[in-house]
Coordinates of C-alpha atoms and ligand atoms in Angstrom, one line a residue:
M1 CA 45.7 147.8 108.9
G2 CA 46.8 145.8 111.6
A3 CA 46.4 141.8 112.5
G4 CA 44.6 139.4 114.9
R5 CA 45.5 135.8 115.1
F6 CA 45.1 132.6 116.4
A7 CA 48.0 130.7 117.8
P8 CA 47.4 127.2 118.6
S9 CA 49.5 124.5 119.8
P10 CA 49.3 121.5 117.8
S11 CA 49.7 118.9 120.5
G12 CA 46.1 117.3 119.7
E13 CA 43.0 118.2 118.3
L14 CA 40.9 121.6 119.0
H15 CA 38.5 121.2 121.3
L16 CA 35.2 123.2 121.9
G17 CA 36.9 125.6 124.1
N18 CA 40.0 126.5 121.7
L19 CA 37.2 126.6 118.7
R20 CA 35.1 129.0 120.6
T21 CA 38.0 131.2 121.0
A22 CA 39.0 131.0 117.7
I23 CA 35.6 132.2 116.7
L24 CA 36.2 134.9 119.0
A25 CA 39.7 136.3 117.7
W26 CA 38.2 136.0 113.9
L27 CA 35.4 138.5 115.2
F28 CA 37.4 140.5 116.9
A29 CA 39.8 140.9 113.6
R30 CA 37.2 140.9 111.1
S31 CA 34.5 143.5 112.7
T32 CA 37.7 145.6 113.0
G33 CA 38.7 145.6 109.7
R34 CA 42.0 143.7 110.2
D35 CA 43.3 140.5 108.4
F36 CA 43.4 137.5 110.6
L37 CA 46.5 135.3 111.0
L38 CA 46.9 131.9 112.0
R39 CA 50.0 130.9 113.8
V40 CA 51.0 127.2 114.6
E41 CA 53.0 127.0 117.7
D42 CA 55.2 123.9 117.1
L43 CA 58.0 124.8 119.4
D44 CA 56.9 122.5 121.9
R45 CA 54.2 120.2 122.4
A46 CA 53.8 119.2 118.6
R47 CA 52.1 116.4 117.9
A48 CA 52.7 114.5 114.2
G49 CA 49.8 115.4 111.9
A50 CA 47.7 117.7 114.7
E51 CA 48.4 120.9 112.9
E52 CA 46.6 119.5 109.9
V53 CA 43.3 118.5 111.4
Q54 CA 43.2 122.1 113.6
L55 CA 43.3 123.7 109.7
R56 CA 40.2 121.7 108.4
D57 CA 38.6 122.0 112.1
L58 CA 39.2 125.6 111.9
E59 CA 37.7 125.8 108.5
A60 CA 35.0 123.5 109.0
V61 CA 33.7 125.7 111.6
G62 CA 33.7 128.5 109.3
L63 CA 37.0 130.5 109.6
S64 CA 39.2 132.1 106.9
W65 CA 42.5 133.0 107.1
D66 CA 44.5 135.5 105.2
G67 CA 48.3 134.8 104.7
I68 CA 50.1 131.7 104.6
V69 CA 49.9 129.7 107.8
E70 CA 53.0 130.2 109.6
R71 CA 55.1 127.7 112.4
Q72 CA 57.4 128.8 114.8
T73 CA 59.7 126.0 114.0
E74 CA 59.9 128.5 110.4
R75 CA 60.8 131.5 112.4
T76 CA 64.0 131.0 114.2
A77 CA 65.6 134.1 112.1
G78 CA 63.2 136.5 114.4
Y79 CA 64.1 134.8 117.4
D80 CA 67.6 135.1 117.0
R81 CA 68.1 138.7 116.2
A82 CA 66.1 139.5 119.3
L83 CA 68.0 137.6 121.0
E84 CA 71.1 139.2 120.1
Q85 CA 69.6 142.6 121.0
L86 CA 68.6 141.5 124.7
R87 CA 72.1 140.3 124.7
A88 CA 73.4 143.6 123.5
D89 CA 71.7 145.5 125.7
G90 CA 72.9 143.7 129.0
L91 CA 68.8 142.1 129.8
L92 CA 69.9 138.9 129.9
Y93 CA 71.6 136.7 132.0
E94 CA 72.1 132.8 132.4
C95 CA 70.3 130.5 134.7
F96 CA 71.2 127.0 135.9
C97 CA 68.1 126.6 138.2
T98 CA 66.5 123.5 138.1
R99 CA 62.5 123.4 139.6
R100 CA 63.3 122.4 142.3
D101 CA 66.1 124.8 142.9
I102 CA 63.9 127.5 141.9
A103 CA 60.7 125.9 144.4
D104 CA 63.5 125.3 147.7
A105 CA 64.4 128.8 147.2
P106 CA 64.4 131.4 149.8
R107 CA 62.3 134.2 149.0
A108 CA 61.8 137.7 150.6
P109 CA 58.5 137.7 152.6
H110 CA 56.8 140.0 149.7
A111 CA 57.7 137.9 146.8
A112 CA 54.9 137.4 144.7
P113 CA 53.7 134.0 144.2
G114 CA 55.3 132.1 141.1
A115 CA 57.9 134.9 140.5
Y116 CA 61.7 133.8 139.9
P117 CA 63.4 134.3 143.0
G118 CA 66.5 136.0 141.1
T119 CA 69.0 133.1 142.5
C120 CA 71.3 133.4 139.6
R121 CA 70.9 137.1 138.7
D122 CA 74.0 138.2 140.3
L123 CA 76.4 135.0 139.9
T124 CA 80.1 136.3 139.5
E125 CA 81.6 135.4 136.2
G126 CA 83.8 132.4 137.9
E127 CA 80.6 131.1 139.5
R128 CA 78.8 130.7 136.1
A129 CA 81.8 129.4 134.3
R130 CA 81.3 126.7 137.0
R131 CA 77.8 126.3 136.4
R132 CA 77.9 125.7 132.9
S133 CA 80.3 122.9 132.9
E134 CA 77.3 120.7 135.3
R135 CA 74.4 122.2 133.2
P136 CA 73.7 123.8 130.4
A137 CA 71.9 127.4 131.3
A138 CA 68.7 128.6 130.2
L139 CA 68.8 132.4 129.4
R140 CA 66.2 134.7 131.4
L141 CA 65.7 138.5 131.0
R142 CA 66.7 140.9 134.1
S143 CA 63.5 142.8 134.5
A144 CA 63.4 146.1 135.3
V145 CA 60.0 146.3 137.1
D146 CA 57.9 143.8 139.5
E147 CA 54.3 144.0 138.1
L148 CA 53.1 146.0 134.9
T149 CA 49.5 147.2 134.4
V150 CA 48.0 146.4 130.7
A151 CA 44.7 147.5 129.5
D152 CA 42.1 144.4 128.4
A153 CA 39.3 145.2 126.6
L154 CA 37.1 142.5 128.6
A155 CA 38.9 142.3 131.6
G156 CA 39.9 145.9 132.1
D157 CA 42.9 147.3 133.7
Y158 CA 45.1 143.8 134.5
T159 CA 48.0 144.1 137.2
G160 CA 50.6 141.3 137.5
V161 CA 53.7 139.9 137.8
V162 CA 56.8 141.0 135.7
D163 CA 59.6 138.6 137.2
D164 CA 63.4 137.6 135.3
F165 CA 61.2 134.9 133.0
V166 CA 62.9 132.4 130.5
I167 CA 63.6 133.6 127.1
R168 CA 65.5 130.8 126.0
R169 CA 64.9 127.3 127.7
N170 CA 68.4 125.3 128.4
D171 CA 67.6 122.9 125.8
G172 CA 67.8 126.2 123.6
V173 CA 64.5 126.2 122.5
P174 CA 62.9 130.1 122.7
A175 CA 60.7 130.0 125.2
Y176 CA 56.9 130.7 125.1
N177 CA 56.5 134.4 126.3
F178 CA 59.4 135.5 124.1
A179 CA 58.4 133.7 120.6
V180 CA 55.0 135.0 121.2
V181 CA 56.1 138.6 121.8
V182 CA 58.7 138.3 118.5
D183 CA 55.9 136.4 116.7
D184 CA 53.2 139.5 117.3
D185 CA 55.8 142.1 116.0
L186 CA 57.0 140.9 113.0
Q187 CA 53.7 139.3 112.0
G188 CA 52.4 143.2 112.5
I189 CA 49.7 142.5 115.0
D190 CA 48.3 144.4 117.0
Q191 CA 45.4 142.4 118.3
V192 CA 45.8 139.8 120.6
V193 CA 42.4 137.5 121.6
R194 CA 43.4 134.0 123.3
G195 CA 41.7 132.7 126.1
D196 CA 42.2 134.1 129.9
D197 CA 44.0 131.7 131.2
L198 CA 46.8 133.6 129.4
L199 CA 46.0 137.0 131.3
S200 CA 48.3 136.7 134.5
S201 CA 51.6 136.0 131.7
T202 CA 50.4 139.4 129.6
P203 CA 52.4 142.0 131.9
R204 CA 55.9 139.7 130.7
Q205 CA 55.1 139.5 127.3
A206 CA 53.7 143.3 127.6
H207 CA 57.3 144.4 129.3
L208 CA 59.7 142.6 126.8
A209 CA 57.3 144.1 124.1
A210 CA 58.4 147.4 125.3
L211 CA 61.8 146.4 126.1
L212 CA 62.4 145.4 121.9
G213 CA 60.5 148.3 120.7
A214 CA 57.7 146.1 119.5
Q215 CA 54.4 148.2 119.6
L216 CA 52.2 147.0 122.0
P217 CA 49.0 144.6 120.9
G218 CA 45.3 145.5 122.0
Y219 CA 44.5 142.8 124.1
A220 CA 41.4 140.7 124.8
H221 CA 41.2 137.7 127.3
V222 CA 37.9 135.7 126.7
P223 CA 36.7 133.7 129.0
L224 CA 37.5 130.2 129.0
V225 CA 35.1 127.3 128.7
L226 CA 34.5 124.7 132.0
N227 CA 33.7 121.2 132.5
P228 CA 30.8 120.9 135.1
M229 CA 33.7 120.4 138.1
G230 CA 35.0 123.7 136.9
K231 CA 38.0 123.0 135.4
R232 CA 39.5 124.2 132.2
L233 CA 37.9 121.9 129.6
A234 CA 40.1 118.9 128.5
K235 CA 39.5 116.4 125.5
R236 CA 39.5 113.7 128.6
D237 CA 35.9 115.6 128.8
G238 CA 34.6 113.6 126.8
A239 CA 33.2 114.3 123.0
V240 CA 34.6 118.0 122.9
T241 CA 36.0 117.6 119.5
L242 CA 35.1 118.1 116.4
G243 CA 36.1 114.6 115.2
D244 CA 34.7 113.1 118.2
L245 CA 31.1 114.5 117.5
S246 CA 31.4 113.8 113.9
T247 CA 31.3 110.0 114.9
G248 CA 28.4 110.4 117.2
F249 CA 28.9 109.9 120.7
A250 CA 27.4 107.9 123.9
A251 CA 25.5 110.0 126.8
D252 CA 22.8 109.0 129.4
G253 CA 22.8 105.7 127.8
N254 CA 22.1 107.2 124.4
Q255 CA 24.0 106.5 121.8
Y256 CA 23.8 109.6 119.8
D257 CA 24.5 110.4 115.8
A258 CA 26.7 112.5 114.5
V259 CA 26.8 116.2 115.1
A260 CA 27.9 118.4 112.1
P261 CA 30.5 121.3 112.2
A262 CA 27.6 123.7 111.5
A263 CA 25.7 122.6 114.7
V264 CA 29.1 122.9 116.7
R265 CA 29.3 126.3 115.0
D266 CA 25.9 126.9 116.4
V267 CA 26.0 126.0 119.9
L268 CA 29.4 127.7 120.0
L269 CA 27.7 131.2 119.4
A270 CA 24.7 131.1 121.1
S271 CA 27.4 130.9 124.1
L272 CA 28.2 133.5 123.2
G273 CA 25.1 135.5 122.6
L274 CA 25.5 135.4 119.0
P275 CA 22.9 134.2 116.6
A276 CA 23.1 130.6 114.7
G277 CA 24.2 130.2 111.1
P278 CA 27.0 131.3 109.2
L279 CA 30.0 133.2 111.2
E280 CA 29.6 136.5 108.5
Q281 CA 25.9 136.6 110.4
A282 CA 27.6 136.6 113.8
L283 CA 29.8 139.7 112.7
E284 CA 27.1 142.0 111.5
V285 CA 26.2 142.1 115.5
F286 CA 29.3 141.3 116.6
E287 CA 29.9 143.6 119.8
P288 CA 32.4 143.1 122.3
A289 CA 30.6 144.9 125.4
A290 CA 28.1 142.2 125.2
L291 CA 30.0 139.5 125.4
P292 CA 29.2 137.5 128.3
R293 CA 32.4 137.5 131.1
E294 CA 32.1 134.4 132.7
P295 CA 33.4 131.2 131.7
W296 CA 31.0 128.9 130.0
I297 CA 30.1 125.5 131.6
F298 CA 30.1 122.6 128.9
D299 CA 28.1 120.2 130.5
S300 CA 27.6 117.2 128.7
P301 CA 27.1 117.1 124.1
S302 CA 23.5 115.4 124.9
T303 CA 22.4 118.2 126.2
H304 CA 23.2 120.7 123.5
W305 CA 22.5 118.9 120.3
D306 CA 19.5 116.4 120.5
S307 CA 16.6 115.6 118.0
S308 CA 15.7 119.4 117.7
T309 CA 19.1 120.4 116.6
G310 CA 19.4 117.6 113.6
T311 CA 20.7 115.5 115.6
T312 CA 18.7 112.2 116.7
P313 CA 19.1 110.2 120.3
R314 CA 19.1 106.5 119.1
H315 CA 19.5 104.2 122.0
A316 CA 22.8 101.9 122.3
Ligands
LIG401 N1 50.0 128.3 122.0 C1 49.0 128.9 122.7 C2 48.0 128.1 123.5 O1 47.6 127.2 122.6 C3 48.6 130.4 122.8 C4 49.3 131.6 122.9 C5 48.8 133.0 122.4 O2 47.5 133.3 122.2 O3 49.6 134.0 122.9 O4 47.8 128.2 124.4

């Protein structure tokens, strides 16, 4: 039996988009008889107390998970081993570039936008020694390909850039693309369901998995929740977290009462074409092929929660 997972970054409260993706990851895992694991991606952007609130909110919408919650900061032995393997295979090189260096570097006319231009790939040992005294090095992967096609349950075959991406940042922290591949492998995760903002990173991750001899997971990248301007939903878009909604919110000149987590869950399920009620009921009719392939636009809480869903607007 394999496992699926949800891997939030504890940078703040989960918003409706994160909760919707978490519900989908749970539905994909449970509907295929997999375990469902939670991994807190706290190598970067961790805010004190955020993890606790995130776990509480996931439980409040009805998610359950297997085993203990893993934290990336407690998984360094796995990263060290994988890094040594790549080093021994001659697949790493030191990179001294700043962001500015990368932006200003000359590029071949056919170079993919956003790809590392290869500036430090072939430095001489003397040059490396000199640069080390100026700036700590990041470690990059010596990628063997420029692009790769991955199969995605929702997006179909997706071809994207594989460049010499960063494995370990120059502050010594394992880079996201590296940590996620090592963790998924060591945790036995064979199903990756996440927001489609990460689809473009997937060819890099799949290439790295192959180099590490890791099993390639099945991928399903789910459409995001957008605000009415078509931008990815964010906390600044207003009452978009369970915390905000549970204290009531102001909109259209009205003050609305608290929205319960179950009412939030039901609106998220409806946005996926799934029936209201406990997630176990949605599970019975869950069918990946029937999922919407377009982003869900979340306009304003007052469109979704009013007196008819147990939330009564009251005048401010
Ligand atoms: N931690 C990442 C995020 O919150 C997700 C990583 C993943 O699912 O691979 O965006």
